[in-house]
Every structure is written in structure tokens, then in C-alpha cells.
PDB file of C-alpha atoms in Angstrom:
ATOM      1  CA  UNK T 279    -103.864  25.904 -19.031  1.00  0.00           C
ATOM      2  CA  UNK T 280    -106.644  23.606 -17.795  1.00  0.00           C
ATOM      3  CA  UNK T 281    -108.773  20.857 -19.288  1.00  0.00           C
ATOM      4  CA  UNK T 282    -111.831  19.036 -18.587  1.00  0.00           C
ATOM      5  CA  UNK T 283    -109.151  16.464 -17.012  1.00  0.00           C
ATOM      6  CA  UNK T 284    -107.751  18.793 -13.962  1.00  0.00           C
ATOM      7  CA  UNK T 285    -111.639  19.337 -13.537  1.00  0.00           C
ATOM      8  CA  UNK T 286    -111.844  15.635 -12.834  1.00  0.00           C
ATOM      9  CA  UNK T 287    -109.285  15.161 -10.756  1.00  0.00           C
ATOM     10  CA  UNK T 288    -110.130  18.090  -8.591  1.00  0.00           C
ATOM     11  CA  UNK T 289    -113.991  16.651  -8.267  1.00  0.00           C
ATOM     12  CA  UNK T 290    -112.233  13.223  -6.869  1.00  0.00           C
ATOM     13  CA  UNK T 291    -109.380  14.992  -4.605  1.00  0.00           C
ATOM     14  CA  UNK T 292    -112.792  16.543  -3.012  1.00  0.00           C
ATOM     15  CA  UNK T 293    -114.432  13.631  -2.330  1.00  0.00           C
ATOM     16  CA  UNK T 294    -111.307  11.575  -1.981  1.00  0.00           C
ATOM     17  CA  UNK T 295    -108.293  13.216  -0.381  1.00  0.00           C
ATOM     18  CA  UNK T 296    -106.847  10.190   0.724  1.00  0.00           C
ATOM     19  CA  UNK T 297    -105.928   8.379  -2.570  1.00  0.00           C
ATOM     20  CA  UNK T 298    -103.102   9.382  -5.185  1.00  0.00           C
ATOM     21  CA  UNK T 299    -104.516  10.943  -8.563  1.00  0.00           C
ATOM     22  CA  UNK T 300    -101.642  10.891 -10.027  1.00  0.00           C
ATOM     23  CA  UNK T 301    -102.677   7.714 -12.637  1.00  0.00           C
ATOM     24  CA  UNK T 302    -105.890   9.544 -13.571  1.00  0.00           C
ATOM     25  CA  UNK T 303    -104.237  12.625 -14.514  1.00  0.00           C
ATOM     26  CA  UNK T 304    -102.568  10.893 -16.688  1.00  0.00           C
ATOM     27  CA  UNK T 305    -104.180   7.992 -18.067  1.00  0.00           C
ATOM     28  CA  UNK T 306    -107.902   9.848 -18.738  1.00  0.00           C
ATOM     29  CA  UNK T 307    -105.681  12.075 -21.335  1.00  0.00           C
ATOM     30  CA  UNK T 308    -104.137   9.363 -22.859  1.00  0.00           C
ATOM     31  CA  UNK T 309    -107.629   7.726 -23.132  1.00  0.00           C
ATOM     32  CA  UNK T 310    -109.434  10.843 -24.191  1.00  0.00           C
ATOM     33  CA  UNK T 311    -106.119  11.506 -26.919  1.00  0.00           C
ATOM     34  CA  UNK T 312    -107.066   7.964 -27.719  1.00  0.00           C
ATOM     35  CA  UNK T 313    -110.470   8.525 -28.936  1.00  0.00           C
ATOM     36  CA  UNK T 314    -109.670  11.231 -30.601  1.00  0.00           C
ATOM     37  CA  UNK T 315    -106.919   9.202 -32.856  1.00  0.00           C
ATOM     38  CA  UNK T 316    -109.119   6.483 -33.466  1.00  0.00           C
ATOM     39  CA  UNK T 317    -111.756   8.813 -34.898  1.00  0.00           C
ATOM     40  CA  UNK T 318    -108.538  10.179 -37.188  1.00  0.00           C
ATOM     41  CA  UNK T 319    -108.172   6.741 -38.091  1.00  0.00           C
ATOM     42  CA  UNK T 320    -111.332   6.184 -39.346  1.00  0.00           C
ATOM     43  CA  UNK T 321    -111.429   9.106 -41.191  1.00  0.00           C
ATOM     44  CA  UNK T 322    -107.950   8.726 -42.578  1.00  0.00           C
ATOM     45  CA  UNK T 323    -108.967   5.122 -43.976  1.00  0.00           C
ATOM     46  CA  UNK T 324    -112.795   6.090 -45.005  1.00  0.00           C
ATOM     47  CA  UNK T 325    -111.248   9.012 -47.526  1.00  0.00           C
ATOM     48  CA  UNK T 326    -109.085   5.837 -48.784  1.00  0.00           C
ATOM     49  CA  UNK T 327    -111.796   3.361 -49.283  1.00  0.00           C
ATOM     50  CA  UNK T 328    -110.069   0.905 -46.581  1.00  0.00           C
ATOM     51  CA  UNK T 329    -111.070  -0.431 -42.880  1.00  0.00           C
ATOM     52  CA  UNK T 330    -108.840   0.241 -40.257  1.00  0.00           C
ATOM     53  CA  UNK T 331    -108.170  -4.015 -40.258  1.00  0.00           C
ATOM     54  CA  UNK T 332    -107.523  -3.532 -44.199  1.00  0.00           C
ATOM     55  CA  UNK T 333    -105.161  -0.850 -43.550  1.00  0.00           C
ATOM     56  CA  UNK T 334    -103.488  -3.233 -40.599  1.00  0.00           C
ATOM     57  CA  UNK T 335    -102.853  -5.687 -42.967  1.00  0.00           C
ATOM     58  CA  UNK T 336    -102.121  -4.047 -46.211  1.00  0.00           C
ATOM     59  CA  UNK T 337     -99.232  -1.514 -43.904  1.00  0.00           C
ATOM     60  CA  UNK T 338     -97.752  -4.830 -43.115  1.00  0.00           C
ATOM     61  CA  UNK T 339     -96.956  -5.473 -46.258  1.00  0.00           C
ATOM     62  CA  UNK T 340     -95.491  -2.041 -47.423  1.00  0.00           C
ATOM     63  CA  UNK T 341     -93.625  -1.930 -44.763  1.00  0.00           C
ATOM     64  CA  UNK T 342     -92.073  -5.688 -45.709  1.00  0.00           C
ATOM     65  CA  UNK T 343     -90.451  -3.736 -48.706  1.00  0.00           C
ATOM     66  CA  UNK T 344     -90.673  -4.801 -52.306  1.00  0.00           C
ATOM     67  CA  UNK T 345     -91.789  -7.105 -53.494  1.00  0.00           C
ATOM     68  CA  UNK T 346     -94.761  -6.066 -50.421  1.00  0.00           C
ATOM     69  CA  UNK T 347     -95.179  -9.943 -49.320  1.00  0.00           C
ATOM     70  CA  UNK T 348     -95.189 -11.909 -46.701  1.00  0.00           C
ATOM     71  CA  UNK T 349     -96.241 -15.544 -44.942  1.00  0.00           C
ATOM     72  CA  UNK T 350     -99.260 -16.049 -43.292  1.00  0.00           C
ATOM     73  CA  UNK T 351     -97.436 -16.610 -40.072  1.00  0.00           C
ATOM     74  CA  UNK T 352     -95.493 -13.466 -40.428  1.00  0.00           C
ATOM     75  CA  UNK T 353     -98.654 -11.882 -41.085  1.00  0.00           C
ATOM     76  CA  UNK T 354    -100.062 -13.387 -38.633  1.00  0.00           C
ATOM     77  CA  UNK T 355     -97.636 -11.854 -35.757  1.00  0.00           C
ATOM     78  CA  UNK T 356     -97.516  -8.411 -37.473  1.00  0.00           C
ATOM     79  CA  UNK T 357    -101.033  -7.874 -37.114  1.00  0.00           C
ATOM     80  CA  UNK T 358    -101.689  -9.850 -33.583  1.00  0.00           C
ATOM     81  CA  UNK T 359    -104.511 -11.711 -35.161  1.00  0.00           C
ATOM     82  CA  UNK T 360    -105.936 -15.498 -35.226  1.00  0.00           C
ATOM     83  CA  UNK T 361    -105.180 -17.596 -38.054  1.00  0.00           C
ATOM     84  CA  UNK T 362    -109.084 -17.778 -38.999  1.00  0.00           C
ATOM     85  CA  UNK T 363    -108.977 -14.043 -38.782  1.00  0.00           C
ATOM     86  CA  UNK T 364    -106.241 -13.627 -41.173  1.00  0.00           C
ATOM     87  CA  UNK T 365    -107.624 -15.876 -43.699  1.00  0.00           C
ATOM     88  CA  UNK T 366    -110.813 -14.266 -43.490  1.00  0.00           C
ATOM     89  CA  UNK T 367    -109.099 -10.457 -44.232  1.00  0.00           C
ATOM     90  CA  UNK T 368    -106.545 -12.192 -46.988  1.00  0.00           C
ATOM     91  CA  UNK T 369    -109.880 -13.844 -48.699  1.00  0.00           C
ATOM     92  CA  UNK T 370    -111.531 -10.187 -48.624  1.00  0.00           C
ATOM     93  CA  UNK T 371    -108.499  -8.196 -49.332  1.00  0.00           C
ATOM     94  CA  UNK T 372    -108.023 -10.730 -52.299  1.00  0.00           C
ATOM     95  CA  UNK T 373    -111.630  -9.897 -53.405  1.00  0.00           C
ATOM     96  CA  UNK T 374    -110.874  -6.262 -53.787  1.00  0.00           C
ATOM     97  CA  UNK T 375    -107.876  -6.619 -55.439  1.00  0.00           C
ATOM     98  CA  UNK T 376    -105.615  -5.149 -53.153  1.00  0.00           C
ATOM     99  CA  UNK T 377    -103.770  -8.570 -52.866  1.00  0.00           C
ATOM    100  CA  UNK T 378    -102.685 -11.565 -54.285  1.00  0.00           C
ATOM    101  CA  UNK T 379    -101.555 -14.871 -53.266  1.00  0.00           C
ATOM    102  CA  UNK T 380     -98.442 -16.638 -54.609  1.00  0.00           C
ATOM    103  CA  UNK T 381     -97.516 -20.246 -54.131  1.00  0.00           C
ATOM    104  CA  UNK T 382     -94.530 -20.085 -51.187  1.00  0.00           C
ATOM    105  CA  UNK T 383     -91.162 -20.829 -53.150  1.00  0.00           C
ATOM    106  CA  UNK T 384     -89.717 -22.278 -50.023  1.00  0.00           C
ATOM    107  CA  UNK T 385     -92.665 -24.252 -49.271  1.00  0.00           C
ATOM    108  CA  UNK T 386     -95.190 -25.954 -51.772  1.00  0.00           C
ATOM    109  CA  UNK T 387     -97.823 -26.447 -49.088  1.00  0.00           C
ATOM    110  CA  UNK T 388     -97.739 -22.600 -48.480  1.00  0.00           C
ATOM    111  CA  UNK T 389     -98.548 -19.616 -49.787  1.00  0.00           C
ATOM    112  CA  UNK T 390     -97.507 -15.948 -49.828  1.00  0.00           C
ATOM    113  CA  UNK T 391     -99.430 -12.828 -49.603  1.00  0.00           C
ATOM    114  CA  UNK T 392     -98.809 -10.015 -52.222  1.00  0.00           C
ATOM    115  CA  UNK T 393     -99.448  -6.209 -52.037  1.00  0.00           C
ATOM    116  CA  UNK T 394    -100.948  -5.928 -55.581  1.00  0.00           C
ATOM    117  CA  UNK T 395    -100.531  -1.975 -57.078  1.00  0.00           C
ATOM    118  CA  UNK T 396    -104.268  -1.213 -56.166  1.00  0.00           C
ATOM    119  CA  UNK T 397    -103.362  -1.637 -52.405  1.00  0.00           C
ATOM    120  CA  UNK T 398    -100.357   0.112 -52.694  1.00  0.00           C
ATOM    121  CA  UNK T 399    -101.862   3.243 -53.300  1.00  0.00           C
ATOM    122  CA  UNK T 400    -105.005   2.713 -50.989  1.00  0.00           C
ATOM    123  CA  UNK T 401    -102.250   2.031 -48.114  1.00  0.00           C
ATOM    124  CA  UNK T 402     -99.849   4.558 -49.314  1.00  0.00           C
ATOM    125  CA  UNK T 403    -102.486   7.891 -49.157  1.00  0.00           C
ATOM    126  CA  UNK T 404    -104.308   6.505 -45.862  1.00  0.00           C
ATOM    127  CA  UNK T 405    -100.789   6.298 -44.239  1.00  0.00           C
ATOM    128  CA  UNK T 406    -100.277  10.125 -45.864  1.00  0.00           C
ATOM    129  CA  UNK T 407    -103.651  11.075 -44.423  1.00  0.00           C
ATOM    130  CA  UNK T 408    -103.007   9.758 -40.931  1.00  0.00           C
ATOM    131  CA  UNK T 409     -99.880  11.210 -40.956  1.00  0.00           C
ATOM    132  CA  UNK T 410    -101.338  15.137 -41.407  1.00  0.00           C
ATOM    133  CA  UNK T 411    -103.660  14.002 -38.861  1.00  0.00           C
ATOM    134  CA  UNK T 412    -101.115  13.008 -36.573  1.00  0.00           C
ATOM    135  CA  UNK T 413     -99.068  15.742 -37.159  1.00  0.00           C
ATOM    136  CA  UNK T 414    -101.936  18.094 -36.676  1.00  0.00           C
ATOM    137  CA  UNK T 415    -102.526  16.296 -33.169  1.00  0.00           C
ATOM    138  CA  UNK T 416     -98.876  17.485 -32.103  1.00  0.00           C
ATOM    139  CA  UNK T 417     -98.494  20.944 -33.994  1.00  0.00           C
ATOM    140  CA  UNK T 418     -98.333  22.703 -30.210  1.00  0.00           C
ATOM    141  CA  UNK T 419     -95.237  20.569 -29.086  1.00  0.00           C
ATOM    142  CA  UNK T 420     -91.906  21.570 -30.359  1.00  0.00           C
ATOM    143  CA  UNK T 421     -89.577  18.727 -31.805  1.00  0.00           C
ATOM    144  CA  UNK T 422     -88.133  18.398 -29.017  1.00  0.00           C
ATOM    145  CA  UNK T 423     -90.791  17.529 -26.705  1.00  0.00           C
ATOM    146  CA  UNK T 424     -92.808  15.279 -29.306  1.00  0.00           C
ATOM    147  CA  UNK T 425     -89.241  13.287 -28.869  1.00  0.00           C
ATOM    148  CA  UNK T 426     -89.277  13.385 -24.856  1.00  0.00           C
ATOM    149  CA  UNK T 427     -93.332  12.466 -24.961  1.00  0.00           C
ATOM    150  CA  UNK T 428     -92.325   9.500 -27.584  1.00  0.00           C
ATOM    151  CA  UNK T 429     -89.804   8.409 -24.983  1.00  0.00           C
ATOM    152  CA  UNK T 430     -92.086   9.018 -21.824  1.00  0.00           C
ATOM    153  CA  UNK T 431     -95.115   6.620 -23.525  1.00  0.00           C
ATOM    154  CA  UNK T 432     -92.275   4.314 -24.799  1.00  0.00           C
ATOM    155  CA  UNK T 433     -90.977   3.544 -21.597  1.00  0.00           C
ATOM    156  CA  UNK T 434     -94.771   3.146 -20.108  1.00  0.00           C
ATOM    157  CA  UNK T 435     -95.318   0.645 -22.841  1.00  0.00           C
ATOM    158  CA  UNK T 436     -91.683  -1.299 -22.226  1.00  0.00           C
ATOM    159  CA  UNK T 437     -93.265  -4.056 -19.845  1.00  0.00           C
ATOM    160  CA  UNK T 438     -96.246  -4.899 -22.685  1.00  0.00           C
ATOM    161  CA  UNK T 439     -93.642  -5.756 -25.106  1.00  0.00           C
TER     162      UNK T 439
END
């Protein structure tokens, strides 16, 4: 089976033999499987009323575990943000009621951040709908080789972490 990718790479091999293609093989897939996800994304998180940097935040939270809160600063790190940044999305997520701040228990300067019910369920069916995406995306590999590609990109990935 070809793609528009082994086209590619056989237009540069012509017109230049002397260089390894390898890289390009691979990484215009990955790019062009990139696009595609992003635009899954989007779609995912449009039918749920969020922004993919709402859904950043708000997954952060779920995934903290009940009671769904966390610092700033943890926040902050999950989400690979600036501080400004963060305020900003906490200030509009606040707005729409998908969360609340708390006064930090462990520190009275501080404060903590609060999945409220609302954005539970917004983050809960966008994850669902980016999951059937997903899993739409890798329907043609068998178990086994979704495993062996998760390992494959997670080694390519090891010297970014």
C-alpha cells in the first residue's frame, strides 16, 4: 500500500540520491497524522462547548481525582503554561462555571482550583469523543501493533522528557 508520502520520498530520491530519506518517511506521516488529530481535537471539544486550552486545563483536574483540584503551580506544570497564562484560563474557566477557586488550606496566601460539576461533564464527554476519534484513527492496527507503535513513538519522544 502506498501514500502520498512514498510519492514524496520517491520525487526527492530522484533529485537527490545522495541523502538518506529515511527521517522524511517517517516524520511527514507523523506530521500529516498530526493534522489530522488536531482537527479531531477540535471537533471533539467544539461538540462539548470547550477550547482545546479549556479542555487542557479542565483534564488536569479530572485526572487529579476527587475532589478535581489542584495548585496553581501544579497546574501550572501539568499544562506547560506561564503563570499569566494560567490565570488568564482559571479567570475564564471561572466565568463559565466550570471552576471554582478555594482558599489553599495549607497556605492562606494561596488558592486552589476546583473542577465544579459543569466542567466535569464538559471534560468528561470531550475526553469520550476524542477517544472514538482516536480509536477510529487506529481501527486498521491490531492490539498488538497499536502497543509496538505506542512503544516505537515512546522511545522517539524519551530524550524530550
Amino acid at each position: 500500500m502506498r501514500d502520498e508520502v512514498d510519492e514524496l520520498v520517491d520525487a526527492w530520491a530522484r533529485q537527490r540520491a545522495d541523502l538518506d530519506l529515511a527521517p522524511v518517511a517517517v516524520f511527514s506521516r507523523i506530521s500529516r497524522l498530526a493534522r489530522h488529530l488536531d482537527l479531531a481535537r477540535r471537533q471533539a471539544f467544539t461538540t462539548h462547548g470547550i477550547e482545546s486550552w479549556e479542555f487542557d486545563v479542565l483534564a488536569a483536574l479530572r485526572r487529579a481525582g476527587a475532589p478535581y483540584e489542584l495548585s496553581p503551580g501544579r497546574l501550572l506544570r501539568e499544562t506547560l503554561v506561564t503563570s499569566g497564562t494560567m490565570t488568564n484560563r482559571v479567570d475564564r474557566l471561572a466565568a463559565r462555571g466550570f471552576v471554582e477557586r478555594h482558599p489553599d488550606p495549607e497556605d492562606r496566601r494561596g488558592v486552589i482550583v476546583r473542577l465544579t460539576a459543569e466542567g466535569k461533564t464538559a471534560v468528561d464527554g470531550a475526553f469520550e469523543a476524542l477517544l472514538d476519534a482516536e480509536r477510529s484513527f487506529l481501527a486498521d492496527l491490531p492490539h498488538a501493533e497499536q502497543q509496538q507503535l505506542a512503544a516505537l513513538l515512546r522511545t522517539l519522544l524519551a530524550p524530550f522528557s
